[in-house]
Tab-separated table of C-alpha atoms in Angstrom:
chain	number	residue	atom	x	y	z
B	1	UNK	CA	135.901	9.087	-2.581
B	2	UNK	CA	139.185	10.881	-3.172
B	3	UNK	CA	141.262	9.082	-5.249
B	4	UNK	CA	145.060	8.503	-4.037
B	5	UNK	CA	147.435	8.459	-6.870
B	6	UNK	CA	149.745	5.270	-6.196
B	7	UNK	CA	153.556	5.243	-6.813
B	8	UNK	CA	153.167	2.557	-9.284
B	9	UNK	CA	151.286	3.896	-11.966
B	10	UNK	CA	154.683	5.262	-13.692
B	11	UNK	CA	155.468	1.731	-14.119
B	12	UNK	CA	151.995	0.448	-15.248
B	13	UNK	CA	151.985	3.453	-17.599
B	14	UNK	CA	155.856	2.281	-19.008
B	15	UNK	CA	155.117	-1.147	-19.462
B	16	UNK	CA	152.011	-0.893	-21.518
B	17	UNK	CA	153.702	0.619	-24.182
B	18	UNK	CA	155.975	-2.344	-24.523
B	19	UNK	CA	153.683	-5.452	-23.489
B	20	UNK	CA	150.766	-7.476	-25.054
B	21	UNK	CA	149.862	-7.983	-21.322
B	22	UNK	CA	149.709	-6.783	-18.145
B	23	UNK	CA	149.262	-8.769	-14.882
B	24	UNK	CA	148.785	-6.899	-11.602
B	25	UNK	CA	148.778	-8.974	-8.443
B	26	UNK	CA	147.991	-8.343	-4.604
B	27	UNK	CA	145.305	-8.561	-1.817
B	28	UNK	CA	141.724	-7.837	-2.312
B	29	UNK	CA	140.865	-3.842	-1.771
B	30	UNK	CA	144.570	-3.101	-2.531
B	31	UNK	CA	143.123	-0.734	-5.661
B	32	UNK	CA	144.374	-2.842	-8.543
B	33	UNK	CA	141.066	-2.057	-10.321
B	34	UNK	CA	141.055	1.235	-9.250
B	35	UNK	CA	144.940	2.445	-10.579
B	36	UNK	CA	144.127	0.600	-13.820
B	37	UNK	CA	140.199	2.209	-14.466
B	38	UNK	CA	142.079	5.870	-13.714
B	39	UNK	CA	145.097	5.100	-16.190
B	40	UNK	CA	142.547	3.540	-18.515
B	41	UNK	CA	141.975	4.563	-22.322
B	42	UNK	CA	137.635	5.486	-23.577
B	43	UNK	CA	137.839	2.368	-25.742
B	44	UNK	CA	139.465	-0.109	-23.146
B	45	UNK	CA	136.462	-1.970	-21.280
B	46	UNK	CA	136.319	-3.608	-18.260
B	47	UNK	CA	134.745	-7.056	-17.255
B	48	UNK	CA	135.255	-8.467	-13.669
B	49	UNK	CA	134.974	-12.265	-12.656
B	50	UNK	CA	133.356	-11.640	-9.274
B	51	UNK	CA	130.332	-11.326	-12.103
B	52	UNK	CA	129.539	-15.310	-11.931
B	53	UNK	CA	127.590	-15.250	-15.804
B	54	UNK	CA	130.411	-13.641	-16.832
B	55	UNK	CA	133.051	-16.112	-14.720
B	56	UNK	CA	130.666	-18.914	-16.199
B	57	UNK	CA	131.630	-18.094	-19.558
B	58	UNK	CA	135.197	-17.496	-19.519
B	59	UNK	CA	135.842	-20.577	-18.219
B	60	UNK	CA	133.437	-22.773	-20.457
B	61	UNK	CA	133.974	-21.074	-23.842
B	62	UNK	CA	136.656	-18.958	-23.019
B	63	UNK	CA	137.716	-18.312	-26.623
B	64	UNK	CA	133.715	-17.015	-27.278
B	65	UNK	CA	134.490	-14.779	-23.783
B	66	UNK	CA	137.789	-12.951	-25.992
B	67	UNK	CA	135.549	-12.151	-29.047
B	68	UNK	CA	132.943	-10.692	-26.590
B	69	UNK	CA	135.319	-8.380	-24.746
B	70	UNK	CA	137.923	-7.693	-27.463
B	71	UNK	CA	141.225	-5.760	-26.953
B	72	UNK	CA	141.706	-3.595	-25.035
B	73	UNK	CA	140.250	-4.802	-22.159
B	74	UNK	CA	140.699	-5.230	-18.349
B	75	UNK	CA	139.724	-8.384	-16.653
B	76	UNK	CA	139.307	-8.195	-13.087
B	77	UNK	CA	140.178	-11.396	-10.796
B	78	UNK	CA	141.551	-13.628	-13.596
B	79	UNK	CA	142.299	-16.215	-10.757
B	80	UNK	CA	138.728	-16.978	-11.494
B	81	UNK	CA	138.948	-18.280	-14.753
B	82	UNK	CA	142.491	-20.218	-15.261
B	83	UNK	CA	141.052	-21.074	-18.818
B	84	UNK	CA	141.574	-17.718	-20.252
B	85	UNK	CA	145.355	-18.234	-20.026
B	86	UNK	CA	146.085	-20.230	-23.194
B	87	UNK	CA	143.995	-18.266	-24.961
B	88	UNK	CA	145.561	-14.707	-24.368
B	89	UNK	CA	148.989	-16.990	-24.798
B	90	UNK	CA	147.669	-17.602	-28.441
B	91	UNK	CA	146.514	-13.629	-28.864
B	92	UNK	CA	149.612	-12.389	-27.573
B	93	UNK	CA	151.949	-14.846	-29.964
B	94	UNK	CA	149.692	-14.153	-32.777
B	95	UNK	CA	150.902	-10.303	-32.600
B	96	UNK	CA	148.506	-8.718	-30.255
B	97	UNK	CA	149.876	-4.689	-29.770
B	98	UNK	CA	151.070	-3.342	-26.865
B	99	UNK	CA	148.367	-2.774	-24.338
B	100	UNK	CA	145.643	-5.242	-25.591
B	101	UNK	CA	144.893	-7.348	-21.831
B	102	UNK	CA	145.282	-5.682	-18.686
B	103	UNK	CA	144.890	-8.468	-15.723
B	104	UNK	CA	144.521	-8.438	-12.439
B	105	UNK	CA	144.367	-11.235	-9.449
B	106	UNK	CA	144.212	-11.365	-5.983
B	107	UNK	CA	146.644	-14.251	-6.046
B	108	UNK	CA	150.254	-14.210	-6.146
B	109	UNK	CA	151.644	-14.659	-9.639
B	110	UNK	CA	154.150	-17.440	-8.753
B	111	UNK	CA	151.506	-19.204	-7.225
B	112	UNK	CA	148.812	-19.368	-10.104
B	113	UNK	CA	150.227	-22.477	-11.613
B	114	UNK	CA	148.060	-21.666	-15.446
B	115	UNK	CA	149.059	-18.499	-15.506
B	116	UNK	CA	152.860	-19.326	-15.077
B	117	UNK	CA	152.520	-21.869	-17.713
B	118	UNK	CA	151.147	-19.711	-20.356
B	119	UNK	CA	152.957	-16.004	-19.548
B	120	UNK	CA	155.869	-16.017	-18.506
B	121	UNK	CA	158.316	-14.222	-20.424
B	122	UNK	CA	155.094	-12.525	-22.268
B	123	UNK	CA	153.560	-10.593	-19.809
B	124	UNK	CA	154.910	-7.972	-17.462
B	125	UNK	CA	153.783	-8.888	-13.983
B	126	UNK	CA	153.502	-6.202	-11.139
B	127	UNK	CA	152.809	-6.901	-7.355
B	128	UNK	CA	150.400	-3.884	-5.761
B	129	UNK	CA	150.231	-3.724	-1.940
B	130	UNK	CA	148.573	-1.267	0.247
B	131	UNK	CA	148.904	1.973	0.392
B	132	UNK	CA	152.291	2.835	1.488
B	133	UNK	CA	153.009	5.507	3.871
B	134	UNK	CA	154.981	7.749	1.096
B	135	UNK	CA	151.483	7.308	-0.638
B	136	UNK	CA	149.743	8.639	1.924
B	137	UNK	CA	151.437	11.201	3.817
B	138	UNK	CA	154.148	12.020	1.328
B	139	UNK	CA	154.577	13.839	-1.772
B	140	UNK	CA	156.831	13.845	-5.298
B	141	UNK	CA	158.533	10.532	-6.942
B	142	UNK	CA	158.974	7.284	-4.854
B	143	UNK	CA	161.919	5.934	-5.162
B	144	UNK	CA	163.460	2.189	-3.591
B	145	UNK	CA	164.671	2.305	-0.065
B	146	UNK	CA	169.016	1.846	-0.093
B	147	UNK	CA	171.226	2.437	2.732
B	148	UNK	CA	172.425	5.270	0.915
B	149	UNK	CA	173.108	8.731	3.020
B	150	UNK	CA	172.143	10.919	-0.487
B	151	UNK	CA	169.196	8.838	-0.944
B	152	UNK	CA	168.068	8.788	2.779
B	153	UNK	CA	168.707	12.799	2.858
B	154	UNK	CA	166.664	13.321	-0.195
B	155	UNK	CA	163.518	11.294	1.419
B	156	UNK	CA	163.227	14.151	3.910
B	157	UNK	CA	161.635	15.795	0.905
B	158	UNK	CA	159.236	13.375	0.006
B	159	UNK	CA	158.474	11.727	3.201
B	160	UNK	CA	156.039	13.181	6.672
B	161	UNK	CA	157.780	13.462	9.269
B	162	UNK	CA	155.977	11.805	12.415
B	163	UNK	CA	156.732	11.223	15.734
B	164	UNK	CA	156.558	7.845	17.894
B	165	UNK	CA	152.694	8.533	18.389
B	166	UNK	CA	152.000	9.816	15.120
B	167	UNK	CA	153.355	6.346	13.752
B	168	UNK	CA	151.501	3.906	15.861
B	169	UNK	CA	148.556	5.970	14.835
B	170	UNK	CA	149.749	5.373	11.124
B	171	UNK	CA	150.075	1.743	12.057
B	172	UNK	CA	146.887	1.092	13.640
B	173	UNK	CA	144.602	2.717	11.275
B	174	UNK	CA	146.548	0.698	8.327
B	175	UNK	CA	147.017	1.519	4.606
B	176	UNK	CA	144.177	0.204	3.006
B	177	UNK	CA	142.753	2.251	0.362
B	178	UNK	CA	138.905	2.205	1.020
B	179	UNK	CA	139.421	3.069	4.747
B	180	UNK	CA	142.177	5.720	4.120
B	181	UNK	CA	140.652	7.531	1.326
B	182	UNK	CA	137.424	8.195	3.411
B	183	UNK	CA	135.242	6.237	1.600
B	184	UNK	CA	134.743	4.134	4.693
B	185	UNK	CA	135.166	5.762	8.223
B	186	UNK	CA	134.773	3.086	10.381
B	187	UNK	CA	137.980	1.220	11.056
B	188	UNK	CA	136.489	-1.494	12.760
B	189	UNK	CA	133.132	-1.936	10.634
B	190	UNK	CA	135.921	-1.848	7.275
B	191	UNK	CA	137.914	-4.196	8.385
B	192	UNK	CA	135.283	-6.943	9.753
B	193	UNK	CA	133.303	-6.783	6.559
B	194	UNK	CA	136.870	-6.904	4.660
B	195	UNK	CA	137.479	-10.450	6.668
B	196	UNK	CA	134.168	-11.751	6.245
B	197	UNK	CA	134.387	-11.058	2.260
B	198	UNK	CA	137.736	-12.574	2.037
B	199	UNK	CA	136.546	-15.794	4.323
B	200	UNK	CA	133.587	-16.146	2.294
B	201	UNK	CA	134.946	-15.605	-1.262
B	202	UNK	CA	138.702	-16.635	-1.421
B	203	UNK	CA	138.945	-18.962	1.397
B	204	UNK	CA	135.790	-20.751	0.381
B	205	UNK	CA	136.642	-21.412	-2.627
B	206	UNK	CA	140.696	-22.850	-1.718
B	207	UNK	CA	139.107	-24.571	1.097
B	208	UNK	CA	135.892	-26.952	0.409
B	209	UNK	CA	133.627	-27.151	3.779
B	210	UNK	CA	136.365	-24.690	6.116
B	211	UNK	CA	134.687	-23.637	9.104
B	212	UNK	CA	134.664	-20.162	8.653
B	213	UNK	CA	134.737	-18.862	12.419
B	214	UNK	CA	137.564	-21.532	12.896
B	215	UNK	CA	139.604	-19.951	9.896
B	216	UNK	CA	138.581	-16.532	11.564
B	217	UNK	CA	140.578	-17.680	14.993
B	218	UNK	CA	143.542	-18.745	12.873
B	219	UNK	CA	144.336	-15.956	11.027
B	220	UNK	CA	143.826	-13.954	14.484
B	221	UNK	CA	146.724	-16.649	15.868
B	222	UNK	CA	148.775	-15.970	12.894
B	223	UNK	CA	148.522	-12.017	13.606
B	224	UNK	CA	149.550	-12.443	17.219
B	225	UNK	CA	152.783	-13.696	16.216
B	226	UNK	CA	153.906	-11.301	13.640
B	227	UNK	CA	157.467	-10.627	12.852
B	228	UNK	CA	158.423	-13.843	14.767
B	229	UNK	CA	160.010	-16.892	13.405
B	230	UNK	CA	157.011	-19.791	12.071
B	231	UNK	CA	156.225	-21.951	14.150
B	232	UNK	CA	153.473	-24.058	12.790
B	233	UNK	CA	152.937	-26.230	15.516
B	234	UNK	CA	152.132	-23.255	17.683
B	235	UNK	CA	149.767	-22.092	15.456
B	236	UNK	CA	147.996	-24.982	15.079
B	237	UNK	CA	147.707	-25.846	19.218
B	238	UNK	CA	145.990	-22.597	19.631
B	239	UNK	CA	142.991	-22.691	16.984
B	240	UNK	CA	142.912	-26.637	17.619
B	241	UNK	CA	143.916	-28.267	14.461
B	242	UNK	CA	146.561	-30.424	13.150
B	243	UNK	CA	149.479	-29.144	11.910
B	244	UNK	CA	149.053	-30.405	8.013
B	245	UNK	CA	145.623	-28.378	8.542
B	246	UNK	CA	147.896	-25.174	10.180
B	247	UNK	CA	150.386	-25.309	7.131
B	248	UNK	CA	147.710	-25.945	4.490
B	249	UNK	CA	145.574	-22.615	5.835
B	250	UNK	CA	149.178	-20.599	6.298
B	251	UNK	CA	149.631	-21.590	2.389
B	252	UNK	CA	146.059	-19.934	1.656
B	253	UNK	CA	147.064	-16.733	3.192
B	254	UNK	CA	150.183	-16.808	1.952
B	255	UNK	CA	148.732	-17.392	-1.899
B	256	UNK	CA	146.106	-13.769	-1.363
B	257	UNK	CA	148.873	-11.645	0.156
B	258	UNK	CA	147.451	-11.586	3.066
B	259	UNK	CA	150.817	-12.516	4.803
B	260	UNK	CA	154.256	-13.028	3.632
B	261	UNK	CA	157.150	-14.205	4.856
B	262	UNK	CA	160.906	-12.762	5.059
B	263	UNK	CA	163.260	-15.437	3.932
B	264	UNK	CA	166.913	-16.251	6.272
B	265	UNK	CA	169.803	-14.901	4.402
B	266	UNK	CA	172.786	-17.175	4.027
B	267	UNK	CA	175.207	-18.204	1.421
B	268	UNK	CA	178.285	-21.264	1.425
B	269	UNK	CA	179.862	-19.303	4.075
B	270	UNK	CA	177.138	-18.872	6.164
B	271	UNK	CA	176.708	-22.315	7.116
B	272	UNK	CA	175.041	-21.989	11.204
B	273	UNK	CA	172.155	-20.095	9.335
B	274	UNK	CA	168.441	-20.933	10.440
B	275	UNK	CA	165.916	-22.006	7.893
B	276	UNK	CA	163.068	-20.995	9.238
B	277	UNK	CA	161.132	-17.711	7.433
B	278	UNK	CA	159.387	-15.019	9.725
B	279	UNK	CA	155.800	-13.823	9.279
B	280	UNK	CA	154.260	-10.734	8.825
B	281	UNK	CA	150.502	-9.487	7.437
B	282	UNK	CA	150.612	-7.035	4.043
B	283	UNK	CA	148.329	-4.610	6.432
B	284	UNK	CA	149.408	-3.446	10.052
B	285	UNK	CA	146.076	-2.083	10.165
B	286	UNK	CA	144.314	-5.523	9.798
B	287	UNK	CA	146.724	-7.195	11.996
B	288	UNK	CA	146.142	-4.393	15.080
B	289	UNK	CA	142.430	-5.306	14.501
B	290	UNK	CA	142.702	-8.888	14.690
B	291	UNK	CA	144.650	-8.669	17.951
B	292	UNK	CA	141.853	-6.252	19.678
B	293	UNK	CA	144.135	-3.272	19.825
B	294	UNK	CA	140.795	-0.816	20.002
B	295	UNK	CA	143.612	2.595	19.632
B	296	UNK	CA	146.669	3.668	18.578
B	297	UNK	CA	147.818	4.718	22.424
B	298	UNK	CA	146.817	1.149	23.746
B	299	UNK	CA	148.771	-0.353	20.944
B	300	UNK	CA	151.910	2.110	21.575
B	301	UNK	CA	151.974	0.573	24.866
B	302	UNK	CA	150.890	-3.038	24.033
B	303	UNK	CA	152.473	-6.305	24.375
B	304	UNK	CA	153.089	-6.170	20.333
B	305	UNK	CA	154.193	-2.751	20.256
B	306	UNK	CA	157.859	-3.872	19.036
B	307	UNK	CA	156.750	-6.930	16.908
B	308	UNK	CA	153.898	-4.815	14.980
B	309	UNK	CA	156.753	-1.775	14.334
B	310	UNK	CA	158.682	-4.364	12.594
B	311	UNK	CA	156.027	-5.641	10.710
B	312	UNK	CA	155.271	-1.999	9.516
B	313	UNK	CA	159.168	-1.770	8.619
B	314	UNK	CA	159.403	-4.831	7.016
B	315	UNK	CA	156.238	-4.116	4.568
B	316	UNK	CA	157.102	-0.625	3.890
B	317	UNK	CA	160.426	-1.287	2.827
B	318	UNK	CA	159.205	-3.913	0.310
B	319	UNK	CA	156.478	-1.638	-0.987
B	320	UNK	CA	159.133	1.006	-1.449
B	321	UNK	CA	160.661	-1.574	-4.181
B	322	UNK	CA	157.275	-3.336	-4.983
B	323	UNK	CA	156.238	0.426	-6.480
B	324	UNK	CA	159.222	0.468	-8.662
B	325	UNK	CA	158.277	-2.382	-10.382
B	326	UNK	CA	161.085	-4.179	-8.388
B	327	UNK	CA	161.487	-7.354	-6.070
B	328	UNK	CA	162.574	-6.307	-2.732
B	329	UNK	CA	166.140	-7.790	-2.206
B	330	UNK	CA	165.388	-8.404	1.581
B	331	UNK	CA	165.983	-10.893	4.157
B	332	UNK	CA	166.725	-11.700	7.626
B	333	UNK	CA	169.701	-13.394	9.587
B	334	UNK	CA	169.700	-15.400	12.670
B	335	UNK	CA	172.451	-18.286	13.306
B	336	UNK	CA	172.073	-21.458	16.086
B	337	UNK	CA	174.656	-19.229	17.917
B	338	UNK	CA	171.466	-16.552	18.406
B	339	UNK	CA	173.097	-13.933	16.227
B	340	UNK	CA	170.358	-12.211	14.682
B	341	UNK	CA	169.762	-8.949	12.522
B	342	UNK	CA	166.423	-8.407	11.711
B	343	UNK	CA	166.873	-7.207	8.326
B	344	UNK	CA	169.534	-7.671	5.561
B	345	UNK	CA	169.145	-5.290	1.846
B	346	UNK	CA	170.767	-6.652	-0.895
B	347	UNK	CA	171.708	-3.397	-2.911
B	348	UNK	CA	174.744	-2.854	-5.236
B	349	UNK	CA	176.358	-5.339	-4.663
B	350	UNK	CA	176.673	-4.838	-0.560
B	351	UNK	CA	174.679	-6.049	2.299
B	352	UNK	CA	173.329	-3.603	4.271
B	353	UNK	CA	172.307	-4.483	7.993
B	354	UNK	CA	169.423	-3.087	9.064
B	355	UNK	CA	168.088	-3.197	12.843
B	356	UNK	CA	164.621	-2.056	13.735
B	357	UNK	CA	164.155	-0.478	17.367
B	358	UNK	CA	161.059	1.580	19.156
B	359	UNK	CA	164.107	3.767	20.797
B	360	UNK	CA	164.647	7.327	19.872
B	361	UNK	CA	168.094	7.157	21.120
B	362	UNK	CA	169.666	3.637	19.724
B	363	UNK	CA	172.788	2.962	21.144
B	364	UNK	CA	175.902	0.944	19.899
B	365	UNK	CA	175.660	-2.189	21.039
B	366	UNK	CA	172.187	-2.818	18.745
B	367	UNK	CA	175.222	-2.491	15.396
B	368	UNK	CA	177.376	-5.461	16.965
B	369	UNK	CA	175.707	-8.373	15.218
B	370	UNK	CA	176.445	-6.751	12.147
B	371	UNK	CA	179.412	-7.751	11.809
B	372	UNK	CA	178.850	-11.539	11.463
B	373	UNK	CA	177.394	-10.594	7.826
B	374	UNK	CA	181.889	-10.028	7.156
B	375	UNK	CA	182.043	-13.815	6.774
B	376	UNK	CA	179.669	-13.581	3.652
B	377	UNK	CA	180.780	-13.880	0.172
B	378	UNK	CA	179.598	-10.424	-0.287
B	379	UNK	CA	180.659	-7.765	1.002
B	380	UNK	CA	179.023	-5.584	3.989
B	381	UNK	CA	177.894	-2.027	2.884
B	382	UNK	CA	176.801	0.628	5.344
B	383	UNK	CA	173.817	-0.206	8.264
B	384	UNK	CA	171.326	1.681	9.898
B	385	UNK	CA	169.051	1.193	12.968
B	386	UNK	CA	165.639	2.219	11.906
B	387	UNK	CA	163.952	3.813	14.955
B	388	UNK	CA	161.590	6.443	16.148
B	389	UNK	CA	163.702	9.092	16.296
B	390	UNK	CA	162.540	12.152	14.352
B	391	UNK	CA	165.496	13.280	12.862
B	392	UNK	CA	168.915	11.384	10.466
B	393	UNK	CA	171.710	11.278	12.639
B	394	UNK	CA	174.669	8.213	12.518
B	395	UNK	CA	176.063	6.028	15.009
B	396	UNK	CA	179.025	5.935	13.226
B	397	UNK	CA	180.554	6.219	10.037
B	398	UNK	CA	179.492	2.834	9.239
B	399	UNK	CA	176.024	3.126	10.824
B	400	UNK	CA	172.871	5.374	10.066
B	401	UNK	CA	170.236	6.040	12.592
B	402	UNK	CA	166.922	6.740	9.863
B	403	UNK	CA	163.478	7.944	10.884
B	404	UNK	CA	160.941	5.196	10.283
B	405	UNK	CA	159.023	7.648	8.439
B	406	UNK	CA	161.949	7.891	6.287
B	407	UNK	CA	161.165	4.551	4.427
């Protein structure tokens, strides 16, 4: 298997010189294991949790488990074993160097309530996605997405151009790292043995008893309503359960990256603001299978066609930042008046508005919402309607028109 180097590792590589710890989060089959086993030094050794004698231990003697695999070392799926937290708390305030435990967990940092309690503020914490399309397609330094006409121009470097086919085709075969790299050729076969492992291992074990077919038909309900606004209820009165059940489940895929959600932007002058978050998967690719979309052509022309383009947006721009070691200041806005843009950047101190569109040609009237953001207590910065088209080009002088392969 080819190995892909990942935008991230710069960070990974910074950080250890400064940290006791490191703590890499994100979905299963991301390559958290992978990035750290390339970066990692001859003496570092590696011990995974998915091992049950070995999960056994750490979490019954857990101090015995540190003198057996002494620093450096990298512990796979730490989620596993919650008990090891104090315990690296007390190695790491005792003086352990730079470098000594590399983590990782297929659970979302803020939502792993040990491991909150015992490192934050001594570990550096990184959240790995998929692949992202710079990673794949592109070449030289990543660097975060801004609505910045130097910064967009210099992407053309770095970035593959692709036209409106060439991007659904990027879409529907998805970013994950065992299927892209080659290792695994069969789209379909990777990504129906990736559900069935994460059904049987991480849901299992959240879930006591879940009927695993059942969960099967909800995440499929979740990924036919991408990029919308949540609706629970609906959710629930498709798959047949109640909505406490439909919440609880969205809360499981929510805690293994599996989806996330794009928060409403609003402030004290922003007061007609929805409160409801939109969904989206980590993985277009996953979310095209789920939905029976058996090629990129039927999906260009499919009922989702729009929704699943925004998804793609929406996750690319966050890896962008994610693989910078940052958070991805990004949101959405809709008001109870129906004003909506579907993204809004945070970035030096301006809002950008960002509006995502399957045209080639966007015209002016898809910038007039952006406007509303001039009531904010911030001020608005330049926007840009991110499209198919294949080329930069502006609506105005306050409005780009970027390439999605651009991001």
């Amino acid at each position: 298997m080819k190995y892909i180097p990942r935008d991230i590792e710069h960070k990974i590589t910074a950080l250890n010189k400064e940290y006791s710890c490191l703590l890499i989060t994100g979905p299963r089959q991301v390559g958290k294991s992978t990035v750290l086993e390339h970066l990692m030094e001859p003496e570092r050794k590696r011990v995974a949790l998915d091992d049950l004698q070995e999960r056994a231990l750490a979490r019954r003697d857990p101090a015995m488990f540190l003198q057996i695999h002494e620093a450096p070392v990298l512990i796979d799926e730490v989620q596993y074993a919650p008990e090891l937290f104090p315990y690296i708390k007390i190695a790491i305030d005792n003086g352990a160097p730079a470098g000594s435990f590399w983590l990782t967990g297929s659970r979302m940092f803020h939502l792993m309530k040990p491991a909150q309690e015992s490192l934050a503020g001594r570990a550096a914490i990184l959240q790995m996605t998929s692949l992202s399309q710079h990673e794949i397609y592109g070449s030289g330094e990543n660097a975060p997405f801004t609505v910045s006409l130097p910064d967009i121009k210099s992407r053309a470097a770095t970035h593959a151009p692709a036209n409106l086919s060439e991007l659904y085709a990027r879409i529907w075969q998805g970013s994950m790292p065992g299927h892209v790299s080659g290792k695994f050729t069969d789209r379909d076969v990777f990504y129906s043995s990736y559900l069935a492992t994460y059904i049987d291992r991480d849901v299992s074990e959240e879930i006591e008893g879940v009927d695993k077919l059942l969960f099967h038909d909800f995440i499929r309900a979740a990924a036919c309503r991408v990029s919308r606004m949540l609706n629970v209820h609906d959710i629930a009165k498709d798959v047949g359960v109640t909505d406490a059940t439909a919440k609880s489940w969205l809360s499981v895929l929510e805690k293994s990256s599996v989806i996330f959600y794009l928060r409403p932007y609003s402030n004290n002058l922003l007061q007609r603001t929805v409160k409801t978050p939109k969904l989206y998967f980590f993985d277009t690719g996953l979310a095209a299978f789920l939905t029976r979309y058996s090629t990129p052509d039927i999906l260009t022309n499919g009922a989702i066609n729009g929704a699943i383009l925004e998804n793609y947006v929406i996750a690319e721009l966050r890896k962008s930042w994610l693989n910078d070691g940052k958070d991805c200041p990004l949101w959405y806005y809709r008001d109870k008046d129906s004003n909506e843009i579907d993204a809004v950047l945070e970035s030096d101190g301006q809002l950008h508005p960002l509006e995502i569109k399957r045209s080639v040609n966007p015209g002016t009237e898809l910038t007039g919402a952006f406007k509303i953001l001039d009531k904010s207590a911030v001020p608005r910065g330049m926007g840009a309607v991110l499209c198919m088209r294949e080329e930069l080009t502006a609506i105005d002088q306050q409005n780009l028109v970027v390439p999605v392969w651009m991001i």
